[in-house]
Every structure is written in structure tokens, then in C-alpha cells.
Short mmCIF file of C-alpha atoms in Angstrom, two decimals:
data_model
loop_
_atom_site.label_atom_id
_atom_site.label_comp_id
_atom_site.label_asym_id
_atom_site.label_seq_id
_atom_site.Cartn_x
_atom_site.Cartn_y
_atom_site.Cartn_z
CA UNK K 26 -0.74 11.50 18.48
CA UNK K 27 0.47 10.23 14.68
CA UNK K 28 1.21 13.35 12.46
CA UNK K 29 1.74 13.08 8.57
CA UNK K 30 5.51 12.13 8.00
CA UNK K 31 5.51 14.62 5.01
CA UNK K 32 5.19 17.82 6.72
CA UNK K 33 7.82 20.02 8.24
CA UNK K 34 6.94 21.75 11.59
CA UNK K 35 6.32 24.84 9.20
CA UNK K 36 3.46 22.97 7.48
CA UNK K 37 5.83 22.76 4.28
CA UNK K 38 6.03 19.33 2.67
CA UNK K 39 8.95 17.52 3.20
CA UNK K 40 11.19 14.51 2.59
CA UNK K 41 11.10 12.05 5.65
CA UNK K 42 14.90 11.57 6.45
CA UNK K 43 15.54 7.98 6.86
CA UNK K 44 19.79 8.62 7.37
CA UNK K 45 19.66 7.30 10.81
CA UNK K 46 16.63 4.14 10.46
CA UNK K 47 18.47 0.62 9.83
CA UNK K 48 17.50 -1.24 7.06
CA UNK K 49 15.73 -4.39 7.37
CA UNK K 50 13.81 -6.80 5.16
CA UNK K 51 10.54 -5.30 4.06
CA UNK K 52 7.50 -6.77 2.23
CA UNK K 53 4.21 -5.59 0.54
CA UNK K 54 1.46 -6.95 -0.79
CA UNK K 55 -1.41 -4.98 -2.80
CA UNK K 56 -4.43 -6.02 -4.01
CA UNK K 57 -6.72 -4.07 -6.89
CA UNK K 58 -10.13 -5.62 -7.55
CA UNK K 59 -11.75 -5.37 -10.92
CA UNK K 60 -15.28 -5.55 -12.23
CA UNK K 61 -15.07 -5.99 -16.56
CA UNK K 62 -18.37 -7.11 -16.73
CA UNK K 63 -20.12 -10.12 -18.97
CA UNK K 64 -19.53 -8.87 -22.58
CA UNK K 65 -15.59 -8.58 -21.73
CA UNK K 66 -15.28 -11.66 -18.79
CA UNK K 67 -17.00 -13.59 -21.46
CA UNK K 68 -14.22 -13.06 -23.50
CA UNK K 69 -11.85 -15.11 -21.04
CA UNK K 70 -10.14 -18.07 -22.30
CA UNK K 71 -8.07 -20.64 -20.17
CA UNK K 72 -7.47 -17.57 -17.57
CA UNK K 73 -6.88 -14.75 -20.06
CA UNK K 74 -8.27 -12.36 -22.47
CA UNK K 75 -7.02 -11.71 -25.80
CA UNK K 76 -6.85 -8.53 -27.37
CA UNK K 77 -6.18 -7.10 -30.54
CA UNK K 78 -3.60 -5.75 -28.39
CA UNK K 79 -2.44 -8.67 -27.17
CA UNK K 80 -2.71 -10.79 -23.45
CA UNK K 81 -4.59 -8.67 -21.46
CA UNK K 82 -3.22 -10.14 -17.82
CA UNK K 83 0.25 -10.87 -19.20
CA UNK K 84 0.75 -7.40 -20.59
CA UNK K 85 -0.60 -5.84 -17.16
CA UNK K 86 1.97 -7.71 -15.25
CA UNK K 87 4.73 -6.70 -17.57
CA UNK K 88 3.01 -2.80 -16.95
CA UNK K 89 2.58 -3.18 -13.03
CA UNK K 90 5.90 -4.46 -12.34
CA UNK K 91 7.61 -1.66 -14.52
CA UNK K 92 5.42 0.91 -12.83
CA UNK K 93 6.26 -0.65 -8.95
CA UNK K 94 9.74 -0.12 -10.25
CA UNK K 95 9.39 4.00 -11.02
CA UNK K 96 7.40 4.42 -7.78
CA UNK K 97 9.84 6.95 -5.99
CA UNK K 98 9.62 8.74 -9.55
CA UNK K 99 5.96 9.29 -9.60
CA UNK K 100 4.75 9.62 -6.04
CA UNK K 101 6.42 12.93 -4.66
CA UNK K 102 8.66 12.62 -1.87
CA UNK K 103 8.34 8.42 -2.15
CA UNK K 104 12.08 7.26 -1.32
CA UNK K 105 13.46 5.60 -4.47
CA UNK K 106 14.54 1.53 -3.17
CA UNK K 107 16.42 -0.68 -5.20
CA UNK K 108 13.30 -3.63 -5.12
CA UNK K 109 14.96 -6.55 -4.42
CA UNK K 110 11.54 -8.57 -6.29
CA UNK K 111 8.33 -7.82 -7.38
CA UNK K 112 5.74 -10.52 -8.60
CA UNK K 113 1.98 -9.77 -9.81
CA UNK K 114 -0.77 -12.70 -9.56
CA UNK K 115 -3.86 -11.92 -11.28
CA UNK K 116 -6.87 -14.29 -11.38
CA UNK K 117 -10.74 -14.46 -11.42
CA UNK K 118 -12.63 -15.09 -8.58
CA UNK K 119 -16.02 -16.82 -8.01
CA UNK K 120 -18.07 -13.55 -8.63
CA UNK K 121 -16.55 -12.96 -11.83
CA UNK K 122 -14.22 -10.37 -10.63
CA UNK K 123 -10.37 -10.09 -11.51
CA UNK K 124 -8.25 -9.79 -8.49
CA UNK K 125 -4.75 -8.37 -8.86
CA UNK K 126 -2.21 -9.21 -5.94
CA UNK K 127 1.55 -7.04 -6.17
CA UNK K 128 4.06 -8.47 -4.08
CA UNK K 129 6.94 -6.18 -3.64
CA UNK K 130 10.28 -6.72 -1.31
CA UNK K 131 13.36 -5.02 -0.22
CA UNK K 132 15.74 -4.58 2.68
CA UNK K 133 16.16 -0.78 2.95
CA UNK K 134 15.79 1.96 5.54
CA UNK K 135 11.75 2.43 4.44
CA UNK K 136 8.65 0.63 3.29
CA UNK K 137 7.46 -0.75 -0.19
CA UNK K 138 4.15 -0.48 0.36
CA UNK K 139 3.93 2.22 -2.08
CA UNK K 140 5.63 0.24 -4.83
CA UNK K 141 2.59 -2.84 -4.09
CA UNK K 142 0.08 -0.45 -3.94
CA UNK K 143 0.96 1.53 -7.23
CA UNK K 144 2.23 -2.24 -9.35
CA UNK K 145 -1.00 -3.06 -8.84
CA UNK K 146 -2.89 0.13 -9.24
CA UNK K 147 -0.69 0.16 -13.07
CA UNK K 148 -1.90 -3.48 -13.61
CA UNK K 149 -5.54 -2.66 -13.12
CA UNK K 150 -5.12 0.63 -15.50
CA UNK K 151 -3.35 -1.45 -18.34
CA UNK K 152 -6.39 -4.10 -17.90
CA UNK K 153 -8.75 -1.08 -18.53
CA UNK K 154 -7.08 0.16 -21.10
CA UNK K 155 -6.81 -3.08 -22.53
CA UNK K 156 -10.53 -3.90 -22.31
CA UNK K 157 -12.18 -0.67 -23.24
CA UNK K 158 -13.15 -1.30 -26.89
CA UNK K 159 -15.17 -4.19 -25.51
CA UNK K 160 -16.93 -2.04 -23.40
CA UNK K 161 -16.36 1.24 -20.88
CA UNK K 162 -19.05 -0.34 -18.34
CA UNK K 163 -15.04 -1.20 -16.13
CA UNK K 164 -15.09 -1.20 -12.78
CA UNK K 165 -12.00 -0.46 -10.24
CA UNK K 166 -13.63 -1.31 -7.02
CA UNK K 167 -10.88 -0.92 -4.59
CA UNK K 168 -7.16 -0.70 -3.87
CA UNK K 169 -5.70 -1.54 -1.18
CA UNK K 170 -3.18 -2.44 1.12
CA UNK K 171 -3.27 -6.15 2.07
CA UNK K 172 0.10 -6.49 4.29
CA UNK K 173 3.48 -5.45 4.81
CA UNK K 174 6.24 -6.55 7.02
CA UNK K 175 9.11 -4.84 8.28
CA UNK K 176 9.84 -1.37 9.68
CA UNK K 177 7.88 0.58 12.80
CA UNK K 178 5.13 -2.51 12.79
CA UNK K 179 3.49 -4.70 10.72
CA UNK K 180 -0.02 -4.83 9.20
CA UNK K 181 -2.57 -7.65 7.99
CA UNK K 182 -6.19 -6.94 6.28
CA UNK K 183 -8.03 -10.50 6.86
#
């Protein structure tokens, strides 16, 4: 039966210790969907919005790949790893809703996934914080975990 990696046998929380794992290539990819609404999406011109503030999808890439960078800073007991890339896509779908994809790779002794999932949790913040003075009526619908490869086993969400 799986038991939470964090957690000594005394309950305590707890580094995993990777010392003895091999590293091999590992990759990531994240997804954050966002809802802005008509009065902001409206606002969209040749696949961006401008701000007072400047480029809202170009300054939440910048944001999202500094933040996938600090991940072993922020999360506690998150391994620091020395990303070997890290690439943010973000682009409206048919229903009007922005989709934010973080890639993020690395050969090391543990994952990335954490480093996806918080570049594009960042990007989706910076978008909000962007978009605001339009309107507060911003929607983070989900964030999740789209794939990774590498380590114990792989995983795919169709």
C-alpha cells in the first residue's frame, strides 16, 4: 500500500533521500486553465492582451518560468534540480478559455513535476494579476498534471 514519501515512520515530515536513486532524464508537463471572461478576452489582439502593464501572456511566461526555477525554494521539502529547460505555451482555445502548458526537464535523481505544475500555476497568477483592473469576474479552473516521464513510472492524462 503507497504511503506519503514525506513522512518519517514517527509521523514527522521529512526529506525523501534520493542518495542512492540514479538519475535519469525526466520530463513534465502542466497545464492551468483560465476563464477571463468577455470584457477582458475581448481585449485580445493577434493572441495577446495588452496592459497598462504591459503583454499579459509574455510577461506570465517570463513569471512562470522564473517561478518553475525557485520551486525547491517554495514548496517545503521539494528537492532543488538544476532544470535543464523549461518552456511555457499559452493560447486560447475554442471556448474562449486561456490554456497554459509548462514543460519542464531534467536528468536528476527525482521528478519535475513540481516545477510544471507550479511554472504554470505562477503563469496563471501573473495573468490574474495582470487582468484584474478589467475585471475580478477571473477564473482558475484547474491545475493539473498532464504527463511526466522518467523515474518509478510514467503518467499520461488524455
Amino acid at each position: 500500500m503507497p504511503s506519503f514519501t514525506h513522512l518519517d515512520a514517527s509521523g514527522n515530515p521529512s526529506m525523501v533521500d534520493v542518495g542512492e536513486k540514479a538519475a535519469t532524464k525526466r520530463l513534465a508537463r502542466a497545464r492551468a486553465i483560465m476563464v477571463l471572461g468577455d470584457e477582458i478576452m475581448d481585449r485580445l489582439e493577434k493572441e495577446e492582451i495588452h496592459t497598462k502593464k504591459g503583454p499579459v501572456f509574455q510577461t506570465a511566461i517570463i513569471a512562470g518560468v522564473m517561478a518553475a526555477k525557485k520551486t525547491g525554494e517554495l514548496i517545503p521539502l521539494c528537492h532543488p534540480v538544476g532544470m535543464e529547460n523549461c518552456q511555457i505555451h499559452i493560447q486560447v482555445n475554442e471556448q474562449r478559455e486561456v490554456i497554459i502548458d509548462c514543460t519542464a526537464s531534467v536528468t536528476a535523481k527525482t521528478g519535475i513535476e513540481m516545477e510544471a505544475l507550479t511554472g504554470a500555476s505562477i503563469a496563471a497568477l501573473t495573468v490574474y494579476d495582470m487582468c484584474k483592473a478589467f475585471s475580478h469576474d477571473i477564473l482558475i479552473k484547474e491545475i493539473k498534471l498532464m504527463e511526466k516521464t522518467g523515474g518509478k513510472k510514467d503518467f499520461k492524462r488524455e
